[in-house]
CSV table of N, CA and C in Angstrom, one decimal:
chain,number,residue,atom,x,y,z
X,707,MET,N,-19.3,-19.4,4.7
X,707,MET,CA,-18.4,-18.0,3.7
X,707,MET,C,-16.5,-19.1,4.0
X,708,ARG,N,-16.8,-19.8,4.6
X,708,ARG,CA,-14.7,-20.5,4.0
X,708,ARG,C,-15.9,-21.4,3.1
X,709,ARG,N,-17.2,-22.3,3.1
X,709,ARG,CA,-16.8,-22.9,2.3
X,709,ARG,C,-17.0,-22.3,0.8
X,710,GLN,N,-18.0,-21.3,1.0
X,710,GLN,CA,-18.5,-20.2,-0.8
X,710,GLN,C,-16.8,-20.0,-1.3
X,711,VAL,N,-15.4,-19.2,0.3
X,711,VAL,CA,-14.7,-18.8,-1.0
X,711,VAL,C,-13.6,-20.3,-1.0
X,712,MET,N,-13.7,-20.7,-0.3
X,712,MET,CA,-12.5,-22.3,-0.4
X,712,MET,C,-12.8,-22.9,-0.6
X,713,GLY,N,-14.4,-23.2,-1.3
X,713,GLY,CA,-14.7,-24.8,-1.3
X,713,GLY,C,-15.3,-25.8,-1.3
X,714,ASP,N,-16.1,-25.9,-1.1
X,714,ASP,CA,-16.1,-27.6,-0.4
X,714,ASP,C,-15.1,-29.0,0.0
X,715,GLU,N,-14.2,-29.4,-1.3
X,715,GLU,CA,-13.4,-30.3,-1.1
X,715,GLU,C,-12.2,-29.4,0.1
X,716,PHE,N,-11.7,-27.7,-0.5
X,716,PHE,CA,-10.3,-27.7,0.7
X,716,PHE,C,-11.6,-27.8,1.8
X,717,VAL,N,-12.3,-27.7,2.5
X,717,VAL,CA,-13.0,-27.0,3.6
X,717,VAL,C,-13.0,-28.5,4.2
X,718,ASP,N,-14.2,-29.8,3.9
X,718,ASP,CA,-13.7,-31.1,3.9
X,718,ASP,C,-12.4,-31.2,4.6
X,719,ARG,N,-11.5,-31.2,3.2
X,719,ARG,CA,-9.8,-32.0,3.8
X,719,ARG,C,-9.6,-31.3,5.2
X,720,ALA,N,-9.7,-30.1,5.4
X,720,ALA,CA,-8.9,-29.4,6.5
X,720,ALA,C,-9.6,-30.1,7.5
X,721,LEU,N,-10.8,-29.9,7.3
X,721,LEU,CA,-12.0,-30.6,9.1
X,721,LEU,C,-11.5,-32.5,8.9
X,722,GLY,N,-11.9,-32.9,8.0
X,722,GLY,CA,-11.1,-34.3,7.9
X,722,GLY,C,-9.6,-34.4,8.6
X,723,ASN,N,-9.1,-33.6,8.3
X,723,ASN,CA,-7.6,-33.9,8.4
X,723,ASN,C,-7.5,-33.5,10.7
X,724,ALA,N,-8.7,-33.0,10.4
X,724,ALA,CA,-7.9,-32.4,12.1
X,724,ALA,C,-8.0,-33.6,13.3
X,725,THR,N,-6.8,-33.5,14.2
X,725,THR,CA,-6.9,-34.2,15.1
X,725,THR,C,-6.6,-33.6,16.3
X,726,ASP,N,-7.2,-34.2,17.5
X,726,ASP,CA,-7.3,-33.2,18.0
X,726,ASP,C,-6.0,-32.1,19.3
X,727,PHE,N,-4.9,-32.6,18.3
X,727,PHE,CA,-4.0,-31.6,18.5
X,727,PHE,C,-4.5,-30.4,17.7
X,728,THR,N,-4.6,-30.5,15.8
X,728,THR,CA,-5.6,-29.5,15.7
X,728,THR,C,-6.7,-28.7,15.8
X,729,GLN,N,-7.1,-29.6,16.0
X,729,GLN,CA,-9.1,-29.0,16.4
X,729,GLN,C,-9.3,-27.4,16.8
X,730,PRO,N,-8.7,-27.1,17.9
X,730,PRO,CA,-8.8,-26.2,18.3
X,730,PRO,C,-8.7,-25.2,17.3
X,731,LEU,N,-7.4,-24.8,16.9
X,731,LEU,CA,-7.1,-24.2,15.5
X,731,LEU,C,-8.3,-24.3,14.0
X,732,GLN,N,-8.4,-25.4,13.7
X,732,GLN,CA,-9.5,-24.8,13.5
X,732,GLN,C,-10.3,-24.2,14.1
X,733,ASP,N,-11.2,-25.1,15.2
X,733,ASP,CA,-12.0,-24.0,15.9
X,733,ASP,C,-11.7,-21.8,15.7
X,734,PHE,N,-10.1,-21.8,15.8
X,734,PHE,CA,-10.2,-20.4,15.9
X,734,PHE,C,-10.2,-19.6,14.5
X,735,VAL,N,-9.8,-20.5,13.5
X,735,VAL,CA,-10.0,-20.5,11.7
X,735,VAL,C,-11.4,-19.5,12.0
X,736,ASN,N,-11.8,-20.9,12.5
X,736,ASN,CA,-13.7,-21.1,12.0
X,736,ASN,C,-14.4,-19.9,12.7
X,737,GLU,N,-14.2,-19.4,13.0
X,737,GLU,CA,-14.2,-18.3,14.1
X,737,GLU,C,-14.4,-17.0,13.9
X,738,HIS,N,-12.9,-17.0,13.8
X,738,HIS,CA,-12.0,-15.1,14.0
X,738,HIS,C,-12.0,-15.2,12.3
X,739,ALA,N,-11.5,-16.4,11.6
X,739,ALA,CA,-11.5,-15.9,10.6
X,739,ALA,C,-12.7,-15.8,9.8
X,740,TRP,N,-13.2,-16.7,9.5
X,740,TRP,CA,-13.8,-17.0,8.5
X,740,TRP,C,-15.8,-16.7,9.3
X,741,GLY,N,-15.8,-16.6,10.2
X,741,GLY,CA,-17.6,-16.1,10.9
X,741,GLY,C,-16.9,-14.9,11.3
X,742,GLY,N,-16.0,-14.0,11.6
X,742,GLY,CA,-15.6,-12.7,12.0
X,742,GLY,C,-15.1,-11.8,10.6
X,743,VAL,N,-14.3,-11.7,10.4
X,743,VAL,CA,-13.5,-10.4,9.5
X,743,VAL,C,-13.8,-11.2,7.7
X,744,TRP,N,-14.2,-12.5,7.8
X,744,TRP,CA,-14.5,-12.6,6.4
X,744,TRP,C,-15.2,-12.4,6.1
X,745,ASN,N,-16.1,-11.6,7.1
X,745,ASN,CA,-18.0,-11.8,7.1
X,745,ASN,C,-18.3,-10.5,7.1
X,746,ARG,N,-17.2,-9.5,7.8
X,746,ARG,CA,-17.8,-7.9,7.7
X,746,ARG,C,-18.1,-7.0,6.3
X,747,GLU,N,-18.6,-6.4,6.8
X,747,GLU,CA,-19.0,-5.3,5.9
X,747,GLU,C,-17.8,-4.6,5.4
X,748,GLY,N,-17.8,-3.5,4.5
X,748,GLY,CA,-16.7,-3.0,4.5
X,748,GLY,C,-15.5,-3.2,3.1
X,749,LEU,N,-16.0,-4.1,2.8
X,749,LEU,CA,-14.4,-4.9,1.8
X,749,LEU,C,-15.0,-6.3,1.3
X,750,PRO,N,-15.2,-6.2,-0.3
X,750,PRO,CA,-15.7,-7.4,-1.0
X,750,PRO,C,-15.6,-8.8,-1.1
X,751,LEU,N,-15.2,-10.3,-1.6
X,751,LEU,CA,-15.2,-10.6,-1.3
X,751,LEU,C,-13.5,-10.6,-1.9
X,752,LYS,N,-13.4,-10.0,-2.9
X,752,LYS,CA,-12.9,-10.1,-4.3
X,752,LYS,C,-11.2,-9.1,-3.1
X,753,THR,N,-11.6,-7.7,-2.6
X,753,THR,CA,-10.3,-7.2,-2.3
X,753,THR,C,-10.0,-8.0,-0.9
X,754,ARG,N,-11.0,-8.8,-0.3
X,754,ARG,CA,-10.4,-9.8,1.0
X,754,ARG,C,-9.8,-10.8,0.2
X,755,SER,N,-9.5,-10.8,-1.0
X,755,SER,CA,-8.5,-12.7,-1.7
X,755,SER,C,-7.8,-12.4,-2.0
X,756,LEU,N,-7.3,-10.8,-2.6
X,756,LEU,CA,-6.2,-9.6,-3.2
X,756,LEU,C,-5.2,-9.2,-1.8
X,757,ILE,N,-6.1,-8.7,-0.7
X,757,ILE,CA,-5.1,-8.7,0.7
X,757,ILE,C,-4.8,-9.9,0.9
X,758,THR,N,-5.6,-11.3,1.3
X,758,THR,CA,-4.8,-12.6,1.9
X,758,THR,C,-4.0,-12.6,0.7
X,759,LEU,N,-4.2,-12.8,0.1
X,759,LEU,CA,-2.8,-13.2,-0.8
X,759,LEU,C,-1.2,-12.1,-0.9
X,760,ALA,N,-1.9,-11.4,-0.6
X,760,ALA,CA,-0.4,-10.2,-0.4
X,760,ALA,C,0.2,-10.4,0.5
X,761,THR,N,-1.0,-10.2,1.9
X,761,THR,CA,-0.2,-11.3,2.6
X,761,THR,C,0.6,-12.3,3.6
X,762,LEU,N,-0.1,-13.2,2.4
X,762,LEU,CA,0.4,-14.6,2.8
X,762,LEU,C,1.8,-14.2,1.4
X,763,THR,N,2.2,-13.9,0.6
X,763,THR,CA,3.4,-13.1,-0.1
X,763,THR,C,4.4,-13.2,1.0
X,764,ALA,N,3.9,-12.3,1.7
X,764,ALA,CA,4.5,-11.3,2.5
X,764,ALA,C,4.9,-11.9,3.5
X,765,LEU,N,4.5,-13.0,3.7
X,765,LEU,CA,4.4,-13.9,5.6
X,765,LEU,C,5.7,-15.4,4.5
X,766,LYS,N,5.9,-15.2,2.8
X,766,LYS,CA,6.2,-16.3,2.6
X,766,LYS,C,5.5,-18.1,3.0
X,767,CYS,N,4.3,-17.9,2.9
X,767,CYS,CA,3.8,-19.7,2.8
X,767,CYS,C,3.0,-19.9,1.5
X,768,PRO,N,3.6,-20.6,0.8
X,768,PRO,CA,3.5,-20.3,-0.6
X,768,PRO,C,2.0,-21.7,0.0
X,769,GLN,N,2.2,-22.6,0.4
X,769,GLN,CA,1.1,-24.2,0.6
X,769,GLN,C,-0.3,-22.8,1.2
X,770,GLU,N,-0.1,-22.1,2.0
X,770,GLU,CA,-1.4,-21.3,2.7
X,770,GLU,C,-2.2,-20.3,1.2
X,771,LEU,N,-1.2,-20.1,0.7
X,771,LEU,CA,-1.4,-18.9,-0.7
X,771,LEU,C,-2.3,-20.0,-1.9
X,772,LYS,N,-1.5,-21.3,-1.9
X,772,LYS,CA,-2.5,-22.2,-3.2
X,772,LYS,C,-4.1,-22.0,-2.9
X,773,GLY,N,-4.1,-22.7,-1.4
X,773,GLY,CA,-5.7,-22.2,-0.8
X,773,GLY,C,-6.8,-21.2,-1.5
X,774,HIS,N,-6.0,-20.3,-1.1
X,774,HIS,CA,-6.3,-19.0,-1.6
X,774,HIS,C,-6.5,-18.2,-3.1
X,775,VAL,N,-5.4,-18.9,-3.4
X,775,VAL,CA,-5.6,-18.8,-4.9
X,775,VAL,C,-6.5,-19.2,-5.9
X,776,ARG,N,-7.2,-20.6,-5.5
X,776,ARG,CA,-8.5,-20.6,-5.7
X,776,ARG,C,-10.0,-20.4,-5.0
X,777,GLY,N,-10.0,-19.8,-4.1
X,777,GLY,CA,-10.0,-18.8,-3.2
X,777,GLY,C,-10.6,-17.6,-4.5
X,778,ALA,N,-9.7,-16.6,-4.7
X,778,ALA,CA,-9.4,-15.2,-5.4
X,778,ALA,C,-9.8,-15.3,-6.4
X,779,LEU,N,-9.5,-17.2,-6.9
X,779,LEU,CA,-10.4,-17.6,-8.8
X,779,LEU,C,-12.2,-17.2,-8.8
X,780,ASN,N,-12.7,-18.1,-6.7
X,780,ASN,CA,-14.0,-18.2,-6.8
X,780,ASN,C,-14.3,-17.1,-6.0
X,781,ASN,N,-13.6,-16.2,-6.0
X,781,ASN,CA,-14.9,-15.0,-5.2
X,781,ASN,C,-14.4,-13.7,-6.5
X,782,GLY,N,-14.2,-14.2,-7.8
X,782,GLY,CA,-14.6,-13.1,-9.0
X,782,GLY,C,-12.9,-12.5,-9.6
X,783,CYS,N,-11.7,-12.9,-8.6
X,783,CYS,CA,-10.4,-12.5,-9.4
X,783,CYS,C,-9.8,-12.8,-10.5
X,784,SER,N,-9.9,-12.3,-11.2
X,784,SER,CA,-8.9,-12.6,-12.0
X,784,SER,C,-7.4,-13.1,-12.4
X,785,VAL,N,-7.5,-13.6,-12.9
X,785,VAL,CA,-5.6,-14.2,-13.4
X,785,VAL,C,-5.2,-13.4,-13.7
X,786,GLU,N,-4.8,-12.0,-14.2
X,786,GLU,CA,-4.5,-10.3,-14.3
X,786,GLU,C,-4.0,-9.8,-12.9
X,787,GLU,N,-5.1,-9.6,-12.4
X,787,GLU,CA,-6.0,-9.4,-11.2
X,787,GLU,C,-4.8,-10.1,-10.3
X,788,ILE,N,-5.2,-11.4,-10.0
X,788,ILE,CA,-3.8,-12.0,-8.3
X,788,ILE,C,-2.2,-11.2,-9.0
X,789,ARG,N,-1.9,-11.8,-11.1
X,789,ARG,CA,-0.4,-12.0,-11.2
X,789,ARG,C,0.0,-10.2,-11.0
X,790,GLU,N,-1.2,-8.8,-10.1
X,790,GLU,CA,-0.4,-8.1,-10.6
X,790,GLU,C,-0.1,-7.7,-9.2
X,791,ALA,N,-1.7,-8.4,-8.2
X,791,ALA,CA,-1.2,-8.5,-7.0
X,791,ALA,C,0.1,-9.1,-6.0
X,792,LEU,N,0.8,-9.9,-6.9
X,792,LEU,CA,1.3,-11.1,-6.2
X,792,LEU,C,2.8,-10.0,-7.0
X,793,LEU,N,2.9,-9.3,-7.8
X,793,LEU,CA,3.6,-8.2,-8.9
X,793,LEU,C,4.0,-7.4,-8.0
X,794,HIS,N,2.7,-6.8,-7.1
X,794,HIS,CA,2.9,-5.7,-6.3
X,794,HIS,C,4.1,-5.9,-5.1
X,795,CYS,N,3.7,-7.1,-4.3
X,795,CYS,CA,4.3,-7.5,-4.1
X,795,CYS,C,5.9,-7.9,-3.7
X,796,ALA,N,6.1,-7.7,-4.7
X,796,ALA,CA,7.8,-8.0,-4.7
X,796,ALA,C,8.4,-7.1,-4.6
X,797,VAL,N,8.0,-6.0,-4.3
X,797,VAL,CA,8.1,-4.5,-5.0
X,797,VAL,C,9.1,-4.2,-3.2
X,798,TYR,N,7.3,-4.5,-2.0
X,798,TYR,CA,7.4,-4.9,-0.7
X,798,TYR,C,7.9,-5.7,0.5
X,799,ALA,N,7.8,-6.9,-0.4
X,799,ALA,CA,7.9,-8.5,0.4
X,799,ALA,C,9.6,-8.5,-0.4
X,800,GLY,N,9.9,-8.3,-1.2
X,800,GLY,CA,10.7,-9.4,-1.8
X,800,GLY,C,10.5,-9.7,-2.9
X,801,VAL,N,11.5,-9.8,-4.0
X,801,VAL,CA,11.3,-10.6,-5.1
X,801,VAL,C,11.7,-12.4,-4.9
X,802,PRO,N,12.4,-12.9,-3.7
X,802,PRO,CA,12.1,-14.4,-3.6
X,802,PRO,C,11.2,-14.7,-2.8
X,803,ALA,N,10.0,-14.0,-2.1
X,803,ALA,CA,9.1,-14.4,-1.6
X,803,ALA,C,8.0,-14.1,-2.9
X,804,ALA,N,8.1,-13.5,-4.0
X,804,ALA,CA,7.1,-13.3,-5.0
X,804,ALA,C,7.7,-14.5,-6.2
X,805,ILE,N,8.1,-14.4,-6.0
X,805,ILE,CA,8.7,-15.4,-7.1
X,805,ILE,C,8.4,-17.0,-6.4
X,806,ASP,N,8.4,-17.4,-4.9
X,806,ASP,CA,7.4,-18.6,-4.7
X,806,ASP,C,6.4,-18.4,-4.4
X,807,ALA,N,5.6,-16.8,-4.5
X,807,ALA,CA,3.7,-16.7,-4.1
X,807,ALA,C,3.4,-17.2,-5.9
X,808,PHE,N,4.5,-17.1,-7.1
X,808,PHE,CA,3.9,-16.8,-8.3
X,808,PHE,C,3.8,-18.5,-8.6
X,809,ARG,N,5.5,-19.4,-8.7
X,809,ARG,CA,5.1,-20.5,-8.6
X,809,ARG,C,4.2,-21.6,-7.5
X,810,ALA,N,3.7,-20.7,-7.1
X,810,ALA,CA,2.3,-22.1,-6.1
X,810,ALA,C,1.2,-21.4,-6.5
X,811,ALA,N,0.9,-20.0,-7.0
X,811,ALA,CA,-0.1,-19.3,-8.1
X,811,ALA,C,-0.1,-19.9,-9.3
X,812,GLN,N,0.7,-20.7,-9.8
X,812,GLN,CA,0.7,-20.7,-11.4
X,812,GLN,C,0.1,-22.1,-11.5
X,813,GLU,N,0.7,-23.1,-10.7
X,813,GLU,CA,0.4,-24.8,-10.5
X,813,GLU,C,-1.2,-24.4,-9.7
X,814,VAL,N,-2.4,-23.6,-9.1
X,814,VAL,CA,-3.1,-23.7,-9.3
X,814,VAL,C,-4.2,-23.0,-10.5
X,815,ILE,N,-3.5,-22.1,-10.7
X,815,ILE,CA,-4.0,-21.3,-11.7
X,815,ILE,C,-4.1,-22.6,-12.9
X,816,ASP,N,-2.8,-23.2,-13.0
X,816,ASP,CA,-3.0,-23.8,-14.3
X,816,ASP,C,-4.3,-25.5,-14.4
X,817,SER,N,-4.6,-25.3,-12.6
X,817,SER,CA,-5.4,-27.2,-12.1
X,817,SER,C,-6.3,-26.1,-12.8
X,818,TYR,N,-7.1,-24.5,-12.3
X,818,TYR,CA,-8.1,-24.3,-11.7
X,818,TYR,C,-9.5,-24.7,-13.0
X,819,ASP,N,-10.7,-25.4,-13.3
X,819,ASP,CA,-11.2,-26.2,-13.9
X,819,ASP,C,-10.6,-26.4,-15.1
X,820,ALA,N,-9.9,-27.4,-15.3
X,820,ALA,CA,-8.9,-28.2,-15.8
X,820,ALA,C,-9.6,-29.3,-16.7
């Protein structure tokens, strides 16, 4: 599932950069996020991507958000849907968090299939 959403390049880089110290985190993420939550029935991948973008915006995690913007595009989210999800977050998570998210998303959108 991780490769399907995030793409081979992202996953290969994440796994290739793992160290003895960070490998347990990679294992945890693969098992619980990608092997568990992302594989559950009940929500389409597109919806899961938008929820993830909103969560990462609220948590002020623009670097992680970049990978998930690409994942959202891979899952069929339109640029408009991504923009609206981030704008919605501005009301609930704050404008500064949304500004960071918009900047990160724009960087990915500009380079997606460029």
